[in-house]
Short mmCIF file of C-alpha atoms in Angstrom, two decimals:
data_model
loop_
_atom_site.label_atom_id
_atom_site.label_comp_id
_atom_site.label_asym_id
_atom_site.label_seq_id
_atom_site.Cartn_x
_atom_site.Cartn_y
_atom_site.Cartn_z
CA MET A 1 18.96 -6.16 24.00
CA THR A 2 18.83 -7.23 27.43
CA LEU A 3 17.26 -10.39 28.10
CA ASN A 4 13.02 -10.52 28.69
CA VAL A 5 13.57 -11.73 32.57
CA ASN A 6 10.09 -10.48 33.73
CA GLY A 7 8.08 -12.56 31.17
CA SER A 8 6.91 -9.53 29.49
CA ARG A 9 5.72 -9.05 25.72
CA PRO A 10 8.67 -7.30 23.93
CA GLN A 11 7.14 -3.92 22.58
CA ILE A 12 6.96 -2.46 19.26
CA ALA A 13 6.05 1.21 18.21
CA ILE A 14 4.81 1.86 14.71
CA LEU A 15 5.40 5.25 13.25
CA VAL A 16 2.73 6.39 10.27
CA ALA A 17 2.89 10.10 9.25
CA ASN A 18 0.40 9.83 6.23
CA LEU A 19 -3.15 8.47 7.37
CA PRO A 20 -4.72 7.11 10.93
CA ALA A 21 -3.37 3.85 12.13
CA GLU A 22 -6.99 2.15 11.90
CA ARG A 23 -7.01 2.92 7.40
CA ASP A 24 -3.69 1.58 7.05
CA ARG A 25 -4.42 -2.25 6.29
CA ARG A 26 -0.84 -2.66 5.60
CA VAL A 27 -0.07 -1.57 9.40
CA ILE A 28 -3.37 -3.31 10.20
CA ARG A 29 -2.00 -6.36 8.83
CA GLU A 30 1.56 -5.93 10.99
CA CYS A 31 0.05 -4.99 14.06
CA LEU A 32 -2.61 -8.17 14.20
CA SER A 33 0.44 -10.71 12.86
CA LEU A 34 2.76 -9.22 15.69
CA GLU A 35 0.00 -9.99 18.79
CA ALA A 36 -0.67 -13.19 17.12
CA ASN A 37 3.04 -13.93 17.74
CA GLY A 38 4.56 -12.61 21.09
CA PHE A 39 4.45 -8.88 20.45
CA ASP A 40 2.74 -5.99 22.15
CA VAL A 41 2.55 -3.02 19.61
CA THR A 42 2.04 1.21 19.66
CA VAL A 43 1.14 3.05 16.74
CA ILE A 44 1.66 6.72 16.50
CA ALA A 45 -0.16 7.91 13.68
CA PRO A 46 -2.49 10.89 12.23
CA ARG A 47 -5.55 11.44 14.71
CA GLY A 48 -8.80 9.67 12.20
CA ASP A 49 -11.46 8.33 15.12
CA ARG A 50 -11.35 10.13 17.61
CA SER A 51 -13.12 7.78 19.67
CA LEU A 52 -10.77 4.89 19.34
CA ARG A 53 -8.62 3.86 21.82
CA THR A 54 -7.26 0.78 20.46
CA LEU A 55 -6.59 -0.48 16.83
CA PRO A 56 -9.90 -1.69 15.57
CA GLY A 57 -10.05 -5.88 15.28
CA SER A 58 -6.61 -6.12 17.48
CA ARG A 59 -6.48 -7.43 20.84
CA GLY A 60 -5.00 -4.71 22.14
CA THR A 61 -2.85 -2.34 20.13
CA ARG A 62 -2.70 0.96 21.49
CA LEU A 63 -3.60 3.89 19.75
CA ARG A 64 -1.15 7.06 20.44
CA PRO A 65 -2.51 9.45 17.88
CA TYR A 66 -1.86 13.21 17.29
CA PRO A 67 -3.72 16.26 15.57
CA VAL A 68 -3.16 17.34 12.04
CA PHE A 69 -4.00 20.97 10.98
CA VAL A 70 -2.24 21.27 7.65
CA TYR A 71 -1.89 19.14 4.84
CA GLY A 72 0.59 19.66 2.17
CA HIS A 73 0.02 20.89 -1.34
CA GLY A 74 3.16 22.69 -2.28
CA VAL A 75 6.74 22.96 -1.09
CA LEU A 76 6.23 25.24 1.93
CA SER A 77 3.36 23.52 3.17
CA TYR A 78 4.41 20.07 2.93
CA ALA A 79 7.75 21.76 5.13
CA VAL A 80 4.88 22.25 7.65
CA GLU A 81 3.33 19.21 7.13
CA PHE A 82 6.36 16.98 7.53
CA GLY A 83 7.89 19.05 10.64
CA TRP A 84 4.36 19.15 12.33
CA SER A 85 4.60 15.34 12.13
CA PHE A 86 7.89 14.91 13.00
CA LEU A 87 7.63 16.55 16.22
CA CYS A 88 4.41 15.01 17.25
CA ILE A 89 5.61 11.92 16.33
CA ALA A 90 9.29 12.54 18.42
CA VAL A 91 7.18 13.81 21.29
CA ARG A 92 5.02 10.63 21.49
CA LEU A 93 7.92 8.43 20.91
CA LEU A 94 10.10 9.88 23.61
CA ALA A 95 7.27 8.90 25.82
CA GLU A 96 6.94 5.40 25.09
CA VAL A 97 10.74 5.17 25.59
CA LEU A 98 10.69 7.01 28.92
CA SER A 99 8.18 4.82 30.17
CA GLY A 100 9.57 1.22 28.96
CA ARG A 101 7.88 0.51 25.92
CA ALA A 102 9.23 0.79 22.21
CA HIS A 103 11.75 -2.07 22.78
CA ALA A 104 12.20 -1.40 18.99
CA VAL A 105 10.93 0.86 16.70
CA GLN A 106 9.06 0.88 12.82
CA VAL A 107 8.56 3.69 11.04
CA CYS A 108 6.84 3.28 7.50
CA ASN A 109 7.47 6.56 5.17
CA PRO A 110 6.50 8.78 3.33
CA PRO A 111 8.18 11.12 4.48
CA ASP A 112 11.88 9.78 4.83
CA VAL A 113 11.98 12.39 7.43
CA TYR A 114 12.81 10.22 10.65
CA TRP A 115 16.38 9.61 10.55
CA PRO A 116 17.29 11.26 13.60
CA LEU A 117 15.25 9.58 15.35
CA ALA A 118 16.47 5.86 13.89
CA LEU A 119 20.12 7.67 15.06
CA LEU A 120 18.64 8.40 18.81
CA LEU A 121 16.77 5.44 19.17
CA ARG A 122 20.00 3.21 17.75
CA ALA A 123 22.22 5.19 20.19
CA LEU A 124 20.17 3.82 23.16
CA GLY A 125 20.35 0.26 21.75
CA ARG A 126 17.08 -0.31 20.10
CA PRO A 127 16.09 -1.63 16.61
CA TRP A 128 14.80 0.55 13.94
CA VAL A 129 13.34 -1.03 11.05
CA PHE A 130 12.54 1.19 7.86
CA ASP A 131 9.37 -0.15 6.25
CA HIS A 132 9.51 1.43 2.98
CA HIS A 133 6.01 1.87 1.13
CA ASP A 134 7.06 4.65 -1.06
CA LEU A 135 10.03 5.62 -3.15
CA CYS A 136 9.63 9.41 -2.02
CA PRO A 137 11.89 10.83 -4.59
CA GLU A 138 9.95 9.47 -7.58
CA VAL A 139 6.59 10.47 -6.08
CA TYR A 140 7.88 13.59 -6.17
CA ALA A 141 8.78 13.95 -10.16
CA SER A 142 5.59 11.79 -11.06
CA ARG A 143 3.46 14.68 -9.33
CA VAL A 144 5.15 18.07 -10.47
CA GLY A 145 6.45 16.70 -14.30
CA THR A 146 9.90 18.60 -14.03
CA PRO A 147 11.16 18.48 -10.95
CA ASN A 148 13.27 21.44 -8.82
CA LYS A 149 16.49 19.23 -8.78
CA TRP A 150 17.45 20.88 -5.53
CA ALA A 151 13.83 19.37 -4.07
CA PHE A 152 15.06 16.32 -5.95
CA ARG A 153 18.37 16.13 -4.62
CA VAL A 154 17.12 16.73 -0.81
CA LEU A 155 14.72 14.19 -1.25
CA ARG A 156 17.06 11.67 -2.05
CA ALA A 157 19.35 12.63 0.42
CA PHE A 158 16.63 12.23 2.87
CA GLU A 159 16.14 8.19 1.32
CA TRP A 160 19.72 7.20 1.67
CA LEU A 161 19.82 8.21 5.23
CA THR A 162 16.75 6.68 6.26
CA LEU A 163 17.45 3.25 4.62
CA ARG A 164 21.29 3.38 5.99
CA THR A 165 20.46 4.34 9.37
CA ALA A 166 17.66 1.69 9.49
CA THR A 167 18.60 -1.95 11.48
CA GLU A 168 17.08 -3.48 8.97
CA VAL A 169 14.48 -2.78 5.83
CA VAL A 170 11.44 -4.02 4.62
CA ALA A 171 10.54 -3.43 1.08
CA THR A 172 7.14 -4.27 -0.64
CA ASN A 173 8.90 -5.35 -3.82
CA GLU A 174 12.29 -6.47 -5.09
CA SER A 175 12.67 -2.97 -6.93
CA PHE A 176 12.43 -1.85 -3.94
CA LYS A 177 15.00 -4.13 -2.53
CA GLU A 178 17.51 -3.45 -5.04
CA ASN A 179 17.09 -0.23 -5.06
CA ALA A 180 18.32 -0.29 -1.05
CA VAL A 181 21.16 -2.36 -2.06
CA ARG A 182 22.17 0.40 -4.28
CA ARG A 183 22.28 2.97 -1.70
CA GLY A 184 24.49 0.74 0.25
CA VAL A 185 22.38 -1.46 2.34
CA ALA A 186 23.77 -4.79 2.76
CA PRO A 187 21.42 -7.47 0.77
CA GLU A 188 20.81 -9.78 4.09
CA ARG A 189 19.41 -6.13 5.69
CA VAL A 190 16.39 -6.44 3.39
CA THR A 191 13.47 -8.41 3.74
CA VAL A 192 10.65 -7.95 1.01
CA VAL A 193 7.23 -8.07 2.05
CA ARG A 194 4.79 -7.34 -0.57
CA ASN A 195 1.00 -5.78 0.37
CA GLY A 196 -2.35 -7.24 0.04
CA PRO A 197 -5.41 -8.91 1.53
CA ALA A 198 -5.45 -11.90 3.75
CA ARG A 199 -7.34 -15.18 2.09
CA GLY A 200 -9.59 -14.07 5.38
CA GLU A 201 -10.43 -10.84 3.68
CA ILE A 202 -11.87 -12.40 0.62
CA ALA A 203 -14.69 -13.75 -0.02
CA GLU A 204 -13.25 -17.47 -2.08
CA PRO A 205 -14.46 -17.37 -5.47
CA SER A 206 -15.95 -20.18 -7.03
CA GLY A 207 -13.40 -22.32 -9.32
CA THR A 208 -12.76 -20.29 -12.64
CA THR A 209 -16.42 -19.38 -13.55
CA ASP A 210 -16.66 -15.81 -15.26
CA PRO A 211 -19.08 -13.40 -13.55
CA ALA A 212 -20.29 -11.90 -16.73
CA ASP A 213 -21.21 -15.26 -18.38
CA PRO A 214 -24.51 -16.38 -16.76
CA GLY A 215 -27.57 -15.51 -18.19
CA GLY A 216 -25.66 -12.44 -20.37
CA ALA A 217 -24.91 -10.18 -17.36
CA ASP A 218 -23.61 -7.32 -18.05
CA HIS A 219 -20.03 -6.61 -17.78
CA THR A 220 -18.56 -4.61 -15.35
CA VAL A 221 -14.96 -3.06 -16.12
CA VAL A 222 -13.14 -1.56 -12.16
CA TYR A 223 -10.59 0.70 -11.20
CA LEU A 224 -10.04 0.79 -7.32
CA GLY A 225 -7.69 3.30 -5.79
CA VAL A 226 -6.82 6.80 -5.65
CA PHE A 227 -8.00 9.22 -8.05
CA GLY A 228 -4.81 11.41 -7.85
CA PRO A 229 -2.33 13.40 -10.61
CA GLN A 230 -0.14 10.77 -11.02
CA ASP A 231 -2.91 7.93 -10.95
CA ASN A 232 -3.73 8.83 -14.55
CA VAL A 233 -7.52 7.50 -13.82
CA GLU A 234 -8.41 10.00 -16.33
CA GLY A 235 -6.79 7.46 -18.39
CA ALA A 236 -9.58 4.98 -17.55
CA VAL A 237 -12.52 7.61 -18.53
CA LEU A 238 -11.06 8.01 -21.63
CA ALA A 239 -10.98 4.38 -22.63
CA ALA A 240 -14.37 4.59 -21.94
CA GLU A 241 -15.16 6.82 -24.09
CA GLU A 242 -13.25 4.76 -26.48
CA LEU A 243 -15.36 1.86 -25.49
CA THR A 244 -18.54 3.59 -26.52
CA HIS A 245 -17.18 3.63 -30.40
CA ARG A 246 -16.42 0.07 -30.43
CA ARG A 247 -19.18 -1.08 -27.96
CA GLY A 248 -21.63 1.01 -27.99
CA ARG A 249 -23.15 2.18 -24.70
CA THR A 250 -25.15 -0.72 -23.28
CA GLY A 251 -23.78 -4.28 -22.02
CA TRP A 252 -21.25 -2.78 -20.03
CA ARG A 253 -20.16 -0.05 -17.26
CA LEU A 254 -16.69 1.26 -16.19
CA VAL A 255 -16.73 1.73 -11.88
CA LEU A 256 -14.18 3.65 -10.52
CA ALA A 257 -14.18 2.79 -6.48
CA GLY A 258 -12.40 5.37 -4.73
CA ASP A 259 -12.00 8.72 -4.07
CA GLY A 260 -8.88 11.63 -3.76
CA GLU A 261 -7.63 15.00 -5.24
CA SER A 262 -8.38 14.08 -8.73
CA MET A 263 -12.26 13.49 -8.26
CA PRO A 264 -13.84 16.56 -9.01
CA ALA A 265 -11.77 17.03 -11.94
CA LEU A 266 -12.92 13.37 -13.31
CA ARG A 267 -16.82 14.41 -12.64
CA GLY A 268 -16.33 16.98 -14.69
CA LEU A 269 -14.26 15.07 -17.83
CA ALA A 270 -17.06 12.65 -17.41
CA ALA A 271 -19.35 14.97 -17.77
CA ASP A 272 -18.07 17.01 -20.61
CA ARG A 273 -17.44 13.64 -22.30
CA GLY A 274 -20.92 12.33 -22.17
CA LEU A 275 -20.12 9.34 -20.05
CA THR A 276 -22.58 9.33 -17.19
CA ASP A 277 -24.63 6.53 -18.42
CA VAL A 278 -21.44 4.41 -18.63
CA VAL A 279 -19.16 5.88 -15.61
CA GLU A 280 -20.00 5.44 -12.36
CA PHE A 281 -18.10 6.81 -9.35
CA THR A 282 -18.95 4.88 -5.71
CA GLY A 283 -16.71 6.98 -3.51
CA TRP A 284 -14.89 4.96 -0.93
CA LEU A 285 -16.07 1.19 0.14
CA ASP A 286 -15.47 -0.57 2.70
CA GLY A 287 -13.78 -4.08 2.78
CA ARG A 288 -17.24 -5.73 2.13
CA ALA A 289 -18.38 -3.83 -0.29
CA VAL A 290 -14.66 -3.97 -2.20
CA ASP A 291 -15.29 -7.46 -1.87
CA GLU A 292 -18.50 -7.72 -3.73
CA LEU A 293 -17.75 -5.23 -6.24
CA LEU A 294 -14.82 -7.18 -7.39
CA ARG A 295 -16.31 -10.55 -7.13
CA THR A 296 -18.89 -9.10 -9.66
CA ALA A 297 -16.06 -7.76 -12.10
CA THR A 298 -15.17 -9.02 -15.50
CA VAL A 299 -12.11 -6.83 -16.38
CA ALA A 300 -9.81 -4.42 -13.59
CA ILE A 301 -7.99 -1.38 -15.27
CA GLN A 302 -4.48 -0.13 -13.43
CA PRO A 303 -3.81 3.11 -16.20
CA ASP A 304 -1.00 3.89 -14.38
CA LEU A 305 1.45 5.71 -16.95
CA PRO A 306 5.17 4.01 -17.73
CA THR A 307 6.98 6.13 -15.70
CA ARG A 308 10.02 5.37 -13.33
CA MET A 309 7.90 5.50 -9.95
CA ASN A 310 5.41 3.31 -11.75
CA GLN A 311 8.01 1.10 -12.93
CA LEU A 312 9.11 0.18 -9.67
CA SER A 313 6.35 -0.35 -7.77
CA THR A 314 3.64 -2.65 -7.17
CA MET A 315 0.09 -1.29 -6.53
CA ALA A 316 -1.81 -2.90 -3.76
CA LYS A 317 -5.18 -2.31 -5.66
CA THR A 318 -3.78 -5.08 -8.50
CA VAL A 319 -3.15 -8.09 -5.87
CA GLU A 320 -6.88 -7.05 -4.86
CA TYR A 321 -7.97 -7.95 -8.29
CA LEU A 322 -5.99 -11.01 -8.32
CA GLY A 323 -7.10 -12.34 -5.15
CA ARG A 324 -10.59 -12.32 -6.81
CA GLY A 325 -9.28 -13.64 -10.20
CA VAL A 326 -9.92 -10.56 -12.15
CA PRO A 327 -8.17 -10.36 -15.41
CA VAL A 328 -6.15 -6.91 -15.12
CA VAL A 329 -5.07 -4.82 -18.18
CA ALA A 330 -2.04 -2.52 -17.17
CA VAL A 331 0.58 -0.84 -18.90
CA ASP A 332 3.61 -3.28 -19.18
CA LEU A 333 5.59 -2.17 -15.81
CA LEU A 334 7.99 -4.05 -14.47
CA GLU A 335 6.55 -4.87 -11.07
CA THR A 336 3.22 -5.28 -12.80
CA ARG A 337 4.37 -7.82 -15.01
CA ARG A 338 6.45 -9.52 -12.04
CA GLY A 339 3.28 -9.57 -9.83
CA VAL A 340 0.50 -10.31 -12.75
CA GLY A 341 2.01 -12.60 -15.10
CA GLU A 342 0.13 -13.95 -17.70
CA ALA A 343 -3.23 -13.15 -15.36
CA GLY A 344 -2.40 -9.50 -17.01
CA ALA A 345 -3.01 -8.04 -20.96
CA TYR A 346 -0.46 -5.18 -21.15
CA VAL A 347 -0.63 -2.31 -23.58
CA PRO A 348 2.55 -0.49 -24.76
CA THR A 349 2.10 3.48 -23.30
CA GLY A 350 -1.29 3.63 -21.36
CA ALA A 351 -2.90 5.58 -24.10
CA PRO A 352 -6.65 5.62 -24.02
CA ALA A 353 -7.51 3.72 -27.15
CA GLU A 354 -4.82 1.06 -26.04
CA PHE A 355 -6.34 0.23 -22.64
CA ALA A 356 -10.03 0.47 -24.81
CA GLU A 357 -8.72 -1.92 -27.32
CA ALA A 358 -7.23 -4.36 -24.81
CA ILE A 359 -10.35 -4.60 -22.61
CA ASP A 360 -12.90 -4.92 -25.59
CA ASP A 361 -10.75 -8.20 -26.41
CA LEU A 362 -11.44 -9.11 -23.19
CA LEU A 363 -14.90 -8.56 -22.82
CA ASP A 364 -15.48 -10.62 -26.34
CA ASP A 365 -12.88 -13.54 -24.90
CA PRO A 366 -13.95 -15.73 -22.02
CA ALA A 367 -11.86 -18.49 -22.47
CA ARG A 368 -8.89 -16.40 -22.20
CA ARG A 369 -10.63 -14.24 -19.05
CA GLY A 370 -11.30 -17.66 -17.76
CA GLN A 371 -7.28 -18.89 -18.03
CA MET A 372 -6.56 -15.88 -16.91
CA ARG A 373 -8.72 -15.97 -14.10
CA ALA A 374 -7.45 -19.13 -12.81
CA VAL A 375 -3.90 -17.75 -12.98
CA GLY A 376 -4.18 -14.70 -11.13
CA LEU A 377 -6.13 -17.05 -7.88
CA ALA A 378 -3.13 -19.46 -8.04
CA ARG A 379 -0.69 -16.56 -7.66
CA PHE A 380 -2.47 -15.18 -4.89
CA ARG A 381 -2.60 -18.40 -3.05
CA GLU A 382 0.64 -19.78 -3.55
CA SER A 383 2.52 -16.13 -3.26
CA LEU A 384 0.92 -12.76 -2.96
CA ALA A 385 -1.70 -13.28 -0.29
CA TRP A 386 -0.73 -11.88 3.13
CA GLU A 387 -0.34 -15.14 4.83
CA HIS A 388 2.57 -15.78 2.97
CA GLN A 389 4.04 -12.38 3.36
CA ALA A 390 3.46 -12.32 7.20
CA ASP A 391 5.98 -14.87 7.65
CA ALA A 392 8.76 -12.98 6.66
CA TYR A 393 8.06 -10.20 8.44
CA LEU A 394 7.50 -12.04 11.49
CA ALA A 395 10.88 -13.11 10.92
CA VAL A 396 12.53 -9.88 10.93
CA TRP A 397 11.05 -9.29 14.31
CA HIS A 398 11.78 -12.42 15.44
CA ARG A 399 15.52 -12.21 14.63
CA LEU A 400 15.71 -8.43 16.22
CA LEU A 401 14.05 -9.19 19.57
CA ALA A 402 14.59 -12.73 19.85
CA LYS A 403 16.19 -12.18 23.35
CA ARG A 404 13.10 -10.30 24.55
CA LEU A 405 10.67 -13.36 23.43
CA PRO A 406 9.73 -16.12 25.64
CA HIS A 407 12.47 -18.97 25.07
CA ASP A 408 9.20 -21.33 23.48
CA VAL A 409 8.09 -18.46 20.98
CA ALA A 410 11.46 -17.39 20.26
CA ALA A 411 12.39 -21.16 19.61
CA ARG A 412 9.70 -21.98 17.26
CA ALA A 413 10.09 -21.93 13.91
CA LEU A 414 7.04 -20.21 12.38
CA PRO A 415 5.15 -22.30 9.56
CA THR A 416 4.09 -20.94 6.19
CA GLY A 417 0.67 -18.89 7.51
CA ALA A 418 1.59 -18.72 10.59
CA ALA A 419 -0.66 -15.50 10.79
CA ALA A 420 -3.48 -17.01 8.55
CA ASP A 421 -6.29 -16.74 11.22
CA VAL A 422 -5.44 -13.03 12.73
CA ALA A 423 -4.23 -10.37 9.82
CA THR A 424 -7.53 -9.65 8.62
CA PRO A 425 -8.21 -6.49 9.01
CA PRO A 426 -11.62 -5.31 9.97
CA ALA A 427 -14.25 -5.45 7.17
CA GLY A 428 -15.15 -1.49 7.24
CA ASP A 429 -11.70 -0.16 6.81
CA ASP A 430 -10.68 1.68 3.52
CA VAL A 431 -8.42 -0.35 0.86
CA ARG A 432 -5.84 1.61 0.09
CA ALA A 433 -2.38 1.44 -1.56
CA GLN A 434 0.88 0.25 -1.29
CA ARG A 435 1.85 3.35 -3.10
CA PRO A 436 0.07 6.24 -1.91
CA ALA A 437 -0.41 9.48 -3.91
CA SER A 438 1.41 12.13 -1.39
CA ALA A 439 0.98 13.43 1.62
CA GLU A 440 -2.05 14.93 1.17
CA THR A 441 -3.81 11.91 -1.23
CA ASP A 442 -2.19 9.63 0.94
CA SER A 443 -3.93 10.15 3.96
CA ARG A 444 -7.20 9.79 1.83
CA ALA A 445 -6.03 7.12 0.32
CA ALA A 446 -7.81 3.65 -0.89
CA THR A 447 -5.56 1.21 -3.28
CA ARG A 448 -3.07 2.48 -5.06
#
């Protein structure tokens, strides 16, 4: 790196392949935090809103979108999609480098195919940061059931190359960090930056008051997220069927907020089981609508089954739940328990009857819900809110680009919550996943 002699701000290019920049809330938070702390940002991502030239809510984060014509459904179509995105991103990134921008690059997966660009940029002396959103081999295995061993090995090799060619790795939880270290990345080169909303994105809940308590209001059970094959949203629908046997059909409802490739099948399942009076589909919700829904929820469900991918992943929807103090019912997964703790009620296998029993018990126990609500709010405020994560994220860039930062910025230690007042995505953005579904569904993701 060269010394910043002309006083210009260091410039970072962020590469996103799975959805438009204006819909990736993690990337939005990262961009706003970088802007507020002395950096200029350009995002290269699939085209969404054609009218956008800068990131909504930012002071000047540039968008360099590219068109997408094919979305993957099988091995061949995925190869075409990923090959096209690689070509588009490579051309736009080269233009950024030649124009004097892209002092450093951050790439967000999936897919894990950009390591040749990492080799090129690092040969030019530019830092390359890998923001590890998904365990791509495990995503593939979860979608196909029995994975093709050669395809799985190729994905593992690409993951290894992606991790090892990065200057530093940003991992979304401790399991992802452990995975990177097992792949040979030095622990000091891996920084955990969890996913989740900033405090300013949500209305401050009022103490531990249960939204279902006043006046005997009906209970609302919520699922917020992607409707993909591996998300087991059908398990939530079948749990609702079990609940009708336990509680009848009044006094409660299940709200499924989101969308995805499984939506038609889920609507069909609810209709076939005669559940349309107790199961409600909202479609996509913007930030304000998500906040309003979760502030009226009694219980939230995380129906993900105990696959290896789910054991190692933190679901961003669950952090959204905790931020509003909503008790969570989930399978007892490693990273879920690490994040949720005593704010969750855990079931062993994810069978619909297990979910129904746990939800039924919570709906009849306001005292326990109040305790879980208090724990969830505390965990969010004290460690999971984006303000805490932004400090760790910004420290990576201050380390890598210290010579390009103005001396007063480079020398300044970032206090906790330094980006609190700026890392708030626009309310109209869709809430999406920390771990999305796949190349197709993650481009249409809500919260995973």
